[in-house]
Every structure is written in structure tokens, then in C-alpha cells.
Coordinates of N, CA and C in Angstrom, one line a residue:
Chain A
M1 N -25.0 26.2 22.4 CA -24.3 25.4 23.5 C -22.6 25.7 22.6
K2 N -21.9 25.8 23.7 CA -20.3 25.7 23.5 C -19.5 24.3 23.9
V3 N -18.8 23.8 22.9 CA -18.4 22.5 23.0 C -17.0 22.9 23.1
V4 N -16.0 22.2 23.8 CA -14.4 22.1 23.1 C -14.2 20.5 23.7
G5 N -13.3 19.8 22.9 CA -13.1 18.4 23.3 C -11.9 18.1 22.4
V6 N -11.3 17.1 22.8 CA -9.9 16.3 22.3 C -10.3 15.3 21.6
S7 N -9.6 14.7 20.7 CA -10.1 13.5 20.1 C -8.6 12.7 20.1
A8 N -8.5 11.4 20.2 CA -7.1 10.6 20.2 C -7.6 9.0 20.0
C9 N -6.6 8.7 19.2 CA -6.4 7.3 18.9 C -5.0 6.4 18.9
P10 N -4.9 5.0 18.9 CA -3.5 4.2 18.9 C -2.8 5.2 18.0
A11 N -3.4 4.9 16.5 CA -2.2 5.4 15.6 C -2.2 6.9 15.3
G12 N -3.1 7.4 15.9 CA -3.2 8.9 15.8 C -3.5 9.2 14.0
L13 N -3.6 8.3 13.3 CA -3.4 8.6 12.0 C -4.9 9.0 11.2
A14 N -6.0 8.1 11.5 CA -7.2 8.6 10.6 C -8.3 9.1 11.7
H15 N -8.4 8.0 12.6 CA -9.5 8.0 13.2 C -9.8 9.5 14.2
T16 N -8.6 10.2 14.6 CA -8.0 11.3 15.5 C -8.9 12.0 14.5
P17 N -8.3 12.8 13.3 CA -8.9 13.9 12.6 C -10.4 13.4 12.1
M18 N -10.5 12.0 11.6 CA -12.3 11.9 11.7 C -13.1 12.0 12.4
A19 N -12.8 12.1 13.4 CA -14.2 12.2 14.8 C -13.8 13.8 15.2
A20 N -12.5 14.2 15.2 CA -12.8 15.9 15.1 C -13.8 16.3 14.2
K21 N -13.2 16.0 13.1 CA -14.1 16.8 11.6 C -15.5 16.2 11.8
A22 N -15.8 15.3 11.8 CA -17.4 14.5 12.3 C -18.0 15.6 13.7
L23 N -17.6 15.8 14.2 CA -18.4 16.4 15.6 C -18.3 17.8 15.2
E24 N -17.0 18.2 14.8 CA -17.3 19.8 14.1 C -18.7 20.3 13.2
K25 N -18.6 19.0 12.1 CA -19.3 19.4 11.0 C -20.9 19.3 11.8
A26 N -21.1 18.3 12.5 CA -22.5 17.8 13.2 C -22.7 19.0 14.0
G27 N -21.9 19.2 14.8 CA -22.1 20.8 15.6 C -22.4 21.9 14.4
K28 N -22.0 21.9 13.8 CA -22.5 23.2 12.5 C -23.8 23.1 12.5
K29 N -24.5 21.9 12.2 CA -25.7 21.5 11.5 C -26.8 21.7 12.5
I30 N -26.2 21.6 13.6 CA -27.4 21.3 14.9 C -27.3 22.7 15.7
G31 N -26.4 23.4 15.3 CA -26.3 24.8 15.9 C -25.3 25.1 17.3
F32 N -24.4 24.2 17.3 CA -23.9 24.3 18.7 C -22.6 24.5 17.8
D33 N -21.5 25.3 18.8 CA -20.3 26.0 18.7 C -19.2 24.9 19.0
V34 N -18.6 23.9 17.8 CA -17.7 22.9 18.8 C -16.2 23.4 18.3
K35 N -15.3 23.2 19.2 CA -13.8 23.1 18.6 C -13.1 21.7 18.8
M36 N -12.8 21.0 18.1 CA -12.3 19.8 18.8 C -10.2 19.8 18.2
E37 N -9.5 19.6 19.2 CA -8.4 19.3 19.2 C -8.2 18.3 18.9
Q38 N -7.2 17.6 18.0 CA -6.8 16.4 17.4 C -5.4 16.2 18.3
Q39 N -5.1 15.1 19.1 CA -4.2 14.7 19.7 C -3.5 13.3 18.6
G40 N -2.8 13.7 17.8 CA -2.5 12.6 16.7 C -1.2 12.7 16.5
S41 N -1.1 11.8 15.3 CA 0.4 11.4 15.0 C 1.0 13.0 14.6
M42 N 0.6 14.0 14.6 CA 1.0 15.2 14.2 C 1.3 15.9 15.5
G43 N 1.3 15.6 16.6 CA 1.2 16.1 17.8 C -0.5 16.9 18.5
Q44 N -0.2 18.1 19.0 CA -1.6 18.8 19.3 C -2.0 19.5 17.7
I45 N -3.2 19.7 17.4 CA -3.3 20.5 16.1 C -5.0 20.8 16.4
N46 N -4.8 22.3 16.2 CA -6.4 23.0 16.8 C -6.5 23.0 18.1
K47 N -5.2 23.3 18.6 CA -5.2 23.4 20.0 C -6.5 24.2 20.8
I48 N -6.8 23.7 21.9 CA -7.6 24.5 22.7 C -7.1 25.4 24.0
T49 N -7.2 26.6 24.0 CA -6.9 27.4 24.7 C -7.4 27.0 26.4
K50 N -6.8 27.4 27.3 CA -7.3 27.3 28.5 C -8.9 28.4 28.4
E51 N -8.6 29.8 28.1 CA -9.8 30.4 28.0 C -10.7 29.9 27.4
E52 N -10.6 29.2 26.3 CA -11.5 28.5 25.3 C -12.4 27.3 26.3
A53 N -11.7 26.8 26.8 CA -11.9 25.2 27.7 C -13.1 25.9 28.9
Q54 N -12.4 26.9 29.6 CA -13.5 27.7 30.4 C -14.9 28.2 30.0
A55 N -14.5 28.6 28.9 CA -15.7 29.3 28.6 C -16.9 28.5 28.0
A56 N -16.4 26.9 27.9 CA -17.1 26.1 27.3 C -18.2 25.3 28.0
D57 N -19.6 24.9 27.6 CA -20.7 24.3 28.6 C -20.0 22.9 28.9
F58 N -19.6 22.3 28.3 CA -18.7 20.7 28.3 C -17.5 20.4 27.7
V59 N -16.9 19.7 28.2 CA -15.5 19.0 27.6 C -15.6 17.6 27.0
L60 N -15.8 17.2 25.5 CA -15.7 16.1 25.0 C -14.8 15.3 25.0
I61 N -14.4 14.2 25.3 CA -12.9 13.6 25.0 C -13.7 12.2 24.4
A62 N -13.2 12.6 23.0 CA -13.6 11.2 22.2 C -12.2 10.5 22.3
S63 N -12.3 10.0 23.1 CA -10.9 8.6 23.2 C -11.3 8.1 24.6
D64 N -10.4 6.6 24.5 CA -10.0 6.1 25.7 C -8.4 5.9 26.4
Q65 N -7.8 7.1 25.5 CA -6.4 7.2 25.5 C -6.1 8.4 26.5
K66 N -5.3 8.0 27.2 CA -4.6 9.3 27.8 C -4.6 10.5 27.2
I67 N -5.2 11.6 27.8 CA -5.3 12.9 26.8 C -4.1 14.2 27.4
Q68 N -3.2 14.7 26.8 CA -2.4 15.5 27.3 C -3.1 17.0 27.7
E69 N -3.0 17.7 28.6 CA -3.2 18.9 29.4 C -4.5 18.9 29.6
M70 N -4.8 17.9 30.6 CA -6.3 17.7 30.9 C -6.8 19.0 31.9
D71 N -5.3 19.5 32.6 CA -5.7 20.4 33.6 C -6.5 21.7 33.3
R72 N -6.1 22.1 31.8 CA -7.2 23.4 31.2 C -8.4 23.1 31.5
F73 N -9.1 22.0 31.4 CA -10.5 21.8 31.4 C -10.8 21.7 33.3
E74 N -9.7 21.9 33.9 CA -10.3 22.0 35.2 C -11.8 22.7 35.9
G75 N -13.0 22.1 36.1 CA -14.1 22.5 36.7 C -14.9 22.6 36.1
K76 N -14.8 21.7 34.5 CA -15.7 21.5 33.5 C -16.5 20.1 33.3
P77 N -17.6 20.0 33.2 CA -18.1 18.5 33.0 C -16.9 18.4 32.0
I78 N -16.7 16.8 32.0 CA -15.9 16.2 31.2 C -16.8 14.8 31.0
I79 N -17.0 15.0 29.4 CA -17.8 13.5 29.1 C -17.0 12.9 28.2
R80 N -16.3 11.2 28.4 CA -15.5 10.6 27.8 C -16.4 10.0 27.0
V81 N -16.2 9.6 25.3 CA -17.0 8.9 24.5 C -16.0 8.0 23.4
N82 N -16.4 6.9 23.2 CA -15.8 6.4 22.5 C -15.8 6.9 21.1
I83 N -14.4 6.8 20.5 CA -14.1 7.6 19.4 C -14.5 6.9 18.5
T84 N -15.5 5.8 18.5 CA -15.8 5.1 17.0 C -17.5 5.8 17.0
T85 N -18.4 5.6 18.1 CA -19.3 6.4 18.3 C -19.3 7.8 17.8
C86 N -18.2 8.6 18.2 CA -18.1 10.1 17.5 C -18.3 9.9 16.0
I87 N -17.3 9.1 15.4 CA -17.3 8.9 14.1 C -18.9 8.6 13.5
K88 N -19.0 7.3 14.4 CA -20.6 7.2 13.5 C -21.8 7.9 13.7
A89 N -21.8 8.4 14.7 CA -23.1 9.3 15.2 C -23.1 10.2 16.1
P90 N -22.2 11.2 15.1 CA -21.5 12.4 15.9 C -23.0 13.5 16.8
E91 N -24.0 13.9 15.6 CA -25.1 14.4 16.0 C -25.6 13.9 17.2
A92 N -25.7 12.5 17.5 CA -26.3 11.8 18.7 C -25.4 12.2 19.7
V93 N -24.0 12.2 19.8 CA -23.2 12.1 20.6 C -23.6 13.7 21.2
L94 N -23.1 14.5 20.6 CA -23.4 15.8 20.6 C -24.8 16.3 21.7
K95 N -25.7 16.1 20.9 CA -27.2 15.9 21.8 C -27.4 15.2 23.0
K96 N -27.0 14.3 23.1 CA -26.6 13.4 24.6 C -26.0 14.1 25.4
C97 N -25.0 14.5 25.1 CA -24.2 15.0 26.3 C -24.3 16.3 26.6
A98 N -25.4 17.2 25.5 CA -26.2 18.3 25.7 C -27.1 18.1 26.9
K99 N -27.7 17.2 26.8 CA -28.9 16.9 27.2 C -28.4 16.4 28.8
A100 N -27.6 15.4 29.2 CA -26.9 15.1 30.0 C -26.0 16.3 31.0
V101 N -25.9 17.1 30.2 CA -25.0 18.6 31.2 C -25.9 19.3 31.5
K102 N -27.2 19.3 30.5 CA -28.2 20.4 31.0 C -28.7 19.9 32.4
E103 N -29.4 18.8 32.6 CA -29.9 17.8 33.5 C -29.3 17.6 34.7
K104 N -27.8 18.1 34.8 CA -27.0 18.2 35.9 C -27.2 19.4 36.4
K105 N -27.3 20.6 35.9 CA -27.0 21.8 36.4 C -28.1 22.0 37.2
Chain B
M1 N 7.9 14.1 -7.8 CA 7.8 13.3 -6.3 C 7.0 12.3 -6.8
N2 N 7.6 10.9 -6.2 CA 6.4 9.8 -6.6 C 5.3 10.2 -5.4
N3 N 4.5 9.8 -5.8 CA 3.1 10.2 -4.9 C 3.0 8.8 -4.0
M4 N 2.6 9.2 -3.0 CA 1.9 8.3 -1.9 C 1.2 7.0 -2.4
L5 N 0.2 7.5 -3.4 CA -0.8 7.0 -4.5 C -0.8 7.2 -5.5
N6 N -0.2 6.3 -6.2 CA -0.2 6.2 -7.6 C -0.7 5.1 -8.4
E7 N -0.6 4.7 -9.8 CA -1.3 3.9 -10.5 C -1.1 2.4 -10.0
Q8 N 0.4 2.3 -9.4 CA 0.8 1.0 -8.6 C 0.2 0.7 -7.5
T9 N -0.4 1.6 -6.9 CA -0.9 1.4 -5.5 C -2.7 1.6 -5.8
I10 N -3.3 1.3 -6.7 CA -4.4 1.3 -6.8 C -4.9 -0.1 -7.7
F11 N -5.8 -0.9 -7.0 CA -6.4 -2.2 -7.3 C -7.8 -2.2 -7.6
L12 N -8.0 -2.3 -8.7 CA -9.4 -2.4 -8.8 C -10.5 -3.7 -8.8
D13 N -9.4 -4.5 -9.3 CA -10.4 -6.1 -9.5 C -9.9 -7.2 -8.4
V14 N -9.6 -6.7 -7.5 CA -9.2 -7.5 -6.3 C -10.3 -8.7 -6.1
D15 N -9.9 -10.0 -5.6 CA -10.6 -10.9 -5.5 C -10.3 -11.8 -4.5
E16 N -10.1 -11.2 -3.5 CA -9.8 -12.1 -2.1 C -11.0 -12.5 -1.1
V17 N -10.9 -13.3 -0.5 CA -11.9 -13.8 0.3 C -12.3 -13.2 1.4
D18 N -11.3 -13.1 2.5 CA -11.8 -12.7 3.8 C -10.3 -11.3 4.3
K19 N -10.5 -11.1 5.3 CA -9.9 -10.4 6.1 C -8.6 -10.2 5.8
D20 N -8.1 -11.3 6.0 CA -6.8 -12.5 6.5 C -6.1 -12.0 4.7
S21 N -6.8 -12.3 4.0 CA -6.4 -12.9 2.7 C -5.9 -11.5 2.1
I22 N -7.1 -10.3 2.4 CA -6.7 -9.0 2.2 C -5.6 -8.5 2.9
L23 N -5.3 -8.4 3.9 CA -4.3 -8.2 4.6 C -2.9 -8.3 4.0
K24 N -2.9 -9.7 3.8 CA -1.6 -10.6 3.0 C -1.4 -9.9 1.7
F25 N -2.6 -9.7 0.7 CA -2.4 -8.7 -0.6 C -1.7 -7.9 -0.4
I26 N -2.3 -7.0 0.7 CA -1.5 -5.5 1.2 C 0.0 -5.7 0.8
C27 N 0.4 -6.9 1.9 CA 1.6 -6.7 2.5 C 2.7 -7.1 1.3
K28 N 2.1 -8.2 0.5 CA 2.6 -8.6 -0.6 C 3.1 -7.2 -1.6
K29 N 2.0 -7.0 -1.7 CA 2.0 -5.9 -2.8 C 3.4 -4.8 -2.4
A30 N 3.2 -4.5 -0.7 CA 4.3 -3.5 -0.1 C 5.3 -3.9 -0.4
K31 N 5.6 -5.1 -0.4 CA 7.0 -5.9 -0.7 C 7.6 -5.6 -2.2
A32 N 6.5 -5.8 -3.1 CA 6.8 -5.9 -4.2 C 7.3 -4.3 -5.0
L33 N 6.9 -3.5 -4.0 CA 6.7 -2.2 -4.5 C 8.1 -1.4 -3.7
A34 N 8.7 -2.2 -2.8 CA 9.9 -1.8 -2.2 C 8.9 -0.5 -0.9
V35 N 8.0 -0.8 -0.5 CA 7.6 -0.1 0.8 C 7.9 -0.8 1.8
A36 N 8.3 -1.9 1.9 CA 8.4 -2.7 2.8 C 9.5 -3.8 2.5
D37 N 10.4 -4.2 3.7 CA 11.5 -5.4 3.3 C 10.7 -6.8 3.4
D38 N 9.8 -6.7 4.6 CA 9.9 -8.1 5.1 C 8.1 -8.1 4.9
E39 N 7.6 -8.8 4.2 CA 5.9 -9.0 4.0 C 5.2 -9.4 5.7
D40 N 5.8 -10.4 6.1 CA 5.4 -11.5 7.1 C 5.6 -10.0 8.6
V41 N 6.3 -9.5 8.8 CA 6.4 -8.5 9.3 C 5.4 -7.7 9.5
L42 N 5.4 -7.0 8.3 CA 4.2 -6.0 8.2 C 2.7 -6.5 8.1
Y43 N 2.7 -7.7 8.0 CA 1.2 -8.7 8.3 C 1.2 -8.7 10.0
Q44 N 1.8 -8.9 10.4 CA 1.9 -8.3 11.5 C 1.7 -7.6 12.4
D45 N 2.2 -6.4 11.7 CA 2.1 -5.2 12.0 C 0.5 -4.6 11.9
F46 N -0.3 -5.3 10.4 CA -1.4 -4.9 10.3 C -2.2 -5.3 11.7
L47 N -2.0 -6.7 11.6 CA -2.7 -7.6 12.5 C -3.1 -7.1 14.0
D48 N -1.2 -6.3 14.6 CA -1.5 -5.7 15.7 C -2.5 -4.5 16.0
R49 N -2.5 -3.7 14.7 CA -3.5 -2.5 15.0 C -4.7 -3.1 14.8
E50 N -5.3 -4.1 14.0 CA -6.5 -4.4 14.1 C -7.1 -4.7 15.4
E51 N -6.3 -5.1 16.3 CA -6.2 -6.0 17.7 C -6.5 -4.9 18.5
E52 N -6.1 -3.7 18.4 CA -6.5 -2.5 19.2 C -7.6 -2.3 19.2
F53 N -8.4 -1.7 17.7 CA -9.6 -2.0 17.6 C -9.7 -1.5 15.9
S54 N -11.0 -2.3 15.8 CA -11.1 -2.6 13.8 C -11.2 -1.2 13.2
T55 N -10.4 -1.5 12.2 CA -10.4 -0.3 11.0 C -11.5 -0.2 10.2
G56 N -12.6 -0.8 10.6 CA -13.5 -0.7 9.8 C -14.3 0.2 9.9
L57 N -14.9 0.9 8.8 CA -15.9 2.3 9.0 C -17.1 1.7 9.0
Q58 N -17.6 3.1 7.6 CA -19.1 2.6 7.5 C -19.2 2.3 5.6
D59 N -20.5 2.0 5.5 CA -20.8 2.2 3.6 C -20.0 1.3 3.1
G60 N -19.3 0.0 3.9 CA -18.4 -0.7 3.0 C -16.9 -0.2 2.7
F61 N -16.4 0.5 3.7 CA -14.9 1.0 3.8 C -14.0 0.5 5.1
A62 N -13.2 0.4 4.8 CA -12.4 0.1 5.8 C -10.8 0.8 5.8
I63 N -9.8 0.8 6.8 CA -8.5 1.9 6.5 C -7.7 1.1 7.3
P64 N -7.3 0.0 6.7 CA -6.5 -1.1 7.6 C -5.0 -0.3 7.6
H65 N -4.4 0.1 8.8 CA -3.2 0.6 8.9 C -2.1 0.2 9.9
A66 N -0.7 0.7 9.2 CA 0.3 0.2 10.0 C 1.3 1.4 10.2
R67 N 1.7 1.7 11.1 CA 2.9 3.0 11.3 C 4.0 2.6 11.8
T68 N 4.6 1.5 11.3 CA 6.0 0.8 12.0 C 7.5 1.2 11.4
K69 N 8.3 0.9 11.9 CA 9.6 0.8 11.2 C 10.0 -0.3 10.3
N70 N 9.0 -0.9 9.9 CA 9.2 -1.7 8.5 C 8.6 -1.3 7.5
V71 N 8.1 0.0 7.9 CA 7.4 0.7 6.6 C 8.4 1.7 5.8
K72 N 8.8 1.5 5.0 CA 10.1 2.1 4.4 C 9.6 4.1 3.8
K73 N 8.6 3.9 3.0 CA 8.0 4.9 2.4 C 6.3 4.9 2.9
A74 N 6.2 6.4 2.7 CA 4.9 6.4 3.1 C 3.8 6.3 2.0
T75 N 3.1 5.2 2.1 CA 2.3 4.9 1.0 C 0.6 4.7 1.3
V76 N -0.4 4.8 0.5 CA -1.4 4.7 0.3 C -2.0 3.8 -0.9
M77 N -2.6 2.5 -0.7 CA -2.8 1.7 -1.5 C -4.6 1.8 -1.0
F78 N -5.4 1.9 -2.5 CA -6.6 1.5 -2.7 C -6.9 0.3 -3.2
L79 N -8.1 -0.7 -2.5 CA -8.1 -2.0 -3.5 C -9.9 -1.7 -3.3
R80 N -10.2 -2.5 -4.3 CA -11.6 -2.8 -4.4 C -11.6 -4.0 -4.5
N81 N -12.5 -4.5 -3.7 CA -12.5 -6.4 -3.7 C -14.1 -6.4 -4.7
K82 N -14.0 -7.7 -5.1 CA -15.1 -8.1 -6.0 C -16.7 -8.5 -4.9
R83 N -15.9 -9.2 -4.3 CA -17.1 -9.7 -2.9 C -16.7 -9.1 -1.6
D84 N -17.9 -9.1 -0.6 CA -18.1 -8.7 0.4 C -16.8 -9.3 1.3
I85 N -16.3 -8.5 2.5 CA -15.3 -8.9 3.3 C -15.8 -8.7 4.6
D86 N -15.9 -10.0 5.1 CA -16.8 -9.8 6.7 C -15.4 -9.1 7.4
W87 N -15.9 -7.9 8.2 CA -14.5 -7.0 9.0 C -15.8 -6.6 10.0
V88 N -15.3 -6.1 11.1 CA -15.7 -5.4 12.2 C -16.1 -4.0 11.7
T89 N -17.2 -3.5 11.6 CA -17.2 -2.3 11.1 C -18.0 -1.5 12.1
M90 N -18.5 -0.1 11.5 CA -19.2 0.8 12.5 C -20.6 0.4 12.1
D91 N -21.3 0.4 11.1 CA -22.5 -0.1 10.4 C -22.9 -1.5 10.2
D92 N -21.8 -2.6 10.9 CA -22.2 -3.4 10.7 C -22.1 -4.4 9.3
Q93 N -21.8 -3.9 8.5 CA -22.0 -4.0 7.0 C -20.6 -4.7 6.7
P94 N -20.5 -5.6 5.8 CA -19.1 -5.7 5.3 C -18.4 -4.9 4.3
V95 N -17.1 -4.9 3.9 CA -16.1 -4.3 3.5 C -15.9 -4.5 2.1
K96 N -16.2 -3.5 1.0 CA -15.8 -4.0 0.0 C -14.5 -3.0 -0.6
Y97 N -14.3 -1.8 -0.4 CA -13.6 -0.6 -0.5 C -12.5 -0.6 0.5
I98 N -11.2 -0.6 0.3 CA -10.0 -0.5 1.1 C -8.9 0.6 1.0
F99 N -8.6 1.5 2.1 CA -7.5 2.3 1.8 C -6.6 1.6 3.0
A100 N -5.5 1.2 2.2 CA -4.3 0.9 3.3 C -3.5 1.7 3.6
L101 N -3.6 2.5 4.9 CA -2.4 3.3 5.0 C -1.0 2.9 5.5
L102 N 0.1 3.1 5.0 CA 1.5 2.7 5.4 C 2.2 3.9 5.7
V103 N 2.6 3.8 7.1 CA 3.3 5.0 7.0 C 4.7 4.3 8.3
P104 N 6.0 5.2 7.7 CA 6.9 4.9 8.7 C 7.1 5.2 10.0
E105 N 7.8 4.8 10.7 CA 7.5 5.1 12.2 C 8.0 6.7 12.4
E106 N 9.2 6.6 11.5 CA 9.8 8.4 11.7 C 9.2 8.7 10.4
S107 N 8.1 9.4 10.7 CA 8.0 10.3 9.2 C 8.6 11.5 9.2
A108 N 9.5 11.8 7.8 CA 10.0 13.0 7.8 C 8.8 14.3 7.4
G109 N 8.7 15.0 8.0 CA 8.1 16.1 8.1 C 6.5 15.6 8.4
N110 N 5.6 16.5 8.3 CA 4.0 16.2 8.1 C 3.4 16.0 7.0
L111 N 3.6 16.4 6.0 CA 3.4 16.1 4.6 C 2.3 15.1 4.8
H112 N 2.8 13.9 4.7 CA 2.4 12.8 4.3 C 1.3 12.1 5.3
L113 N 1.5 12.6 6.7 CA 0.3 12.8 7.7 C -0.5 13.6 7.5
K114 N -0.3 14.9 7.0 CA -1.4 15.7 6.7 C -2.7 15.1 5.6
M115 N -1.6 14.4 4.7 CA -2.3 14.0 3.4 C -3.3 12.7 3.8
I116 N -2.9 11.7 4.8 CA -3.7 10.5 5.3 C -4.7 11.5 6.2
S117 N -4.6 12.6 6.8 CA -5.5 13.0 7.8 C -6.8 13.2 6.9
S118 N -6.4 14.2 5.5 CA -7.2 14.8 4.8 C -8.2 13.6 4.3
L119 N -7.3 12.6 3.9 CA -7.9 11.2 3.1 C -9.1 10.9 4.4
A120 N -8.5 10.5 5.7 CA -9.7 10.2 6.5 C -10.9 11.0 6.7
T121 N -10.6 12.7 6.4 CA -11.7 13.2 6.7 C -12.8 13.2 5.5
A122 N -11.8 12.9 4.2 CA -12.6 13.1 3.2 C -14.1 11.6 3.3
L123 N -13.6 10.9 3.8 CA -14.1 9.6 3.7 C -15.7 10.0 5.0
L124 N -15.8 11.0 5.1 CA -17.0 11.3 6.0 C -18.0 12.1 5.0
E125 N -17.8 11.9 3.7 CA -18.2 12.8 2.9 C -18.7 11.7 1.8
D126 N -20.3 11.6 1.8 CA -20.9 10.8 0.7 C -20.2 10.8 -0.7
D127 N -19.9 12.1 -1.4 CA -19.7 12.4 -2.5 C -18.3 11.9 -2.9
F128 N -17.5 11.5 -1.8 CA -16.1 11.4 -2.2 C -16.5 9.6 -1.9
K129 N -17.2 9.2 -1.1 CA -17.1 7.7 -1.3 C -17.7 7.2 -2.2
E130 N -19.0 7.9 -3.0 CA -19.5 7.3 -4.1 C -19.0 7.5 -5.6
T131 N -17.9 8.3 -5.4 CA -16.9 8.5 -6.7 C -15.8 7.0 -6.6
V132 N -15.4 7.2 -5.2 CA -14.5 5.9 -4.8 C -15.0 5.0 -5.6
K133 N -16.1 4.5 -4.9 CA -16.9 3.1 -5.4 C -17.0 3.1 -7.0
S134 N -17.4 3.8 -7.7 CA -17.8 3.6 -9.1 C -16.7 4.1 -9.9
S135 N -15.8 4.6 -9.7 CA -14.8 5.2 -10.8 C -14.1 3.6 -11.5
K136 N -14.1 4.2 -12.9 CA -13.9 3.0 -13.9 C -12.6 3.4 -14.3
D137 N -12.3 4.1 -14.1 CA -10.7 5.0 -14.6 C -9.8 5.0 -13.7
K138 N -8.4 4.5 -13.7 CA -7.5 4.6 -12.5 C -6.8 5.4 -12.5
T139 N -6.9 6.4 -13.8 CA -6.1 7.4 -13.7 C -6.9 8.7 -12.9
E140 N -8.0 8.5 -13.2 CA -9.0 9.5 -13.1 C -9.1 9.5 -11.5
L141 N -9.3 8.3 -11.1 CA -9.4 7.9 -9.3 C -8.4 8.4 -9.0
M142 N -7.4 8.2 -9.3 CA -5.8 8.2 -8.5 C -5.8 10.2 -8.6
N143 N -6.3 10.5 -9.6 CA -6.4 12.2 -9.7 C -7.2 12.7 -8.6
Y144 N -8.5 12.0 -8.3 CA -9.5 12.5 -7.7 C -9.0 12.4 -5.9
I145 N -8.4 11.1 -5.8 CA -8.3 11.0 -4.6 C -7.0 11.7 -4.1
L146 N -6.3 12.2 -4.7 CA -4.9 12.8 -4.4 C -5.5 14.5 -4.3
K147 N -6.4 14.8 -5.2 CA -6.9 16.0 -5.3 C -7.6 16.5 -3.7
N148 N -8.1 15.1 -3.2 CA -8.9 15.1 -1.8 C -7.8 14.9 -1.0
M149 N -6.9 14.6 -1.0 CA -6.1 14.4 0.2 C -5.0 15.8 0.1
E150 N -5.0 16.4 -0.7 CA -4.3 17.7 -0.9 C -5.1 18.6 -0.5
E151 N -6.3 18.9 -0.1 CA -6.9 19.7 0.2 C -7.1 19.8 1.8
E152 N -7.1 20.9 2.2 CA -7.5 21.3 3.7 C -8.8 21.0 3.8
N153 N -9.3 19.9 4.9 CA -11.1 19.7 5.0 C -10.9 20.0 6.4

């Protein structure tokens, strides 16, 4: 399963990198290829290209904020998850999203 | 360089009673260390941030933060409180270990932000949490936290 996503939080200081790393780590553990872009206090980090976005099975937005450059994800299943949930239970989030995307296909 | 975390910003025997008094403690220290000019304004900054959503994490940790013009220099404080503090956390557990993150609105360069980012991700690691909880020696603890803040992870 190939996953790309973006994390963002109000201050952009701590929750943004935490959610990104938590999801990437969980991905490694369960054999998902996860790349998370951080839109935080340092701007866009680990930026996802349009090609990467289009190759992904789904897009995970770990935020309830406005995300920059959503147009690169056009045509892809996009799932928004609360950033806190992504930090707390990253593995469950990935598995649930993957299941939802599979069922829709 | 005066580190953003140093022996003056580590407090291992704090005995505050609730979240409010913890935040007030942080603001008072910030004022004493010339990190902020006005502790009341800074306190309000912390409250505003907590209102957006709680900075409680898991396993007894919280990371209250303020990124405002009232902060004069990027600073990280670590507090170990003697008793459990009621705080909205991800695992519904009380808080005892607190990293307060203070960042000026206009950060000169990304170094400080990067260090805070590394600290935040270190808090996902059990080893890091255990060491921070149990370390008895302030200098050792300071070096350990700084090492983790300087690492890319």
C-alpha cells in the first residue's frame, strides 16, 4: 500500500512533525510505503511531488486546517484524520484508511 | 551559544497543583530568565494555544507552547512535577512531565524550530521518555535532551 499525506497543526511546532513521523514509523512496521509532508512552522518539509501523489493508493490529511497545494492530489481518495488520532494510533489509522479505500474500489 | 535548553530551564522538583499553576510557573521563569517581558501576556498566549487544542500527549507528557511576539528568545523548559496534573491528554492519563516550548514569532533561521521538531519526535520514542522521566542528574539530563534535539530523526 502506497500512502502520501500532509500533516499540519495550528502552531506548526510539534504536532506536525510528530504526526508525520508517527505515521511513517507505523507504515514501516506494517509494510506500507508512507511519505508525509509537513506543513508547519518551517514551511513545507519533505514535500510530495505530483508524481508521488498520483502513484499513491490514497492521501492522508492529518489535520483540520487548510492544506496548501491540494490540487496535486486530484483524483485520489483523500481521507482527513484528526492529527491527535494520527499521533496516538498511527497504525490503526493507516489500517482503517487502507481498508476503507479497498472497500470503495 | 546560549543553548535554548540549559540548566536554568530544567526544573526537576516542581510542586504545582494544576495546569494553570504550571503555566504560571513557566511564565514566571520565562520572565526571570528574560525570555519574555511580560508574564501575564505570555500566560494568555499559552492559554490561547491550549484552547485551540490541548497539548497533552501520552504517558504523562505535555508540550504547552507559545509562539508569539512576546517571546524574546527561543527556549525549551523541562519541568518534572511531583504530583499528577489534570490535563486533557491523548491517553486520558494525568501529566507529570512537561516540555514548555517558547518561540518568538519571527524566528531567526530554522535551527530552533528544527530542534523543537526533533524534540517532539523524540517524544514518540519509549527510550527517550523513560530516560527523561527517571534521570536524577540535571547536567546529564540536559545533555541527553540536547543530543536528541540535535539529531535528525
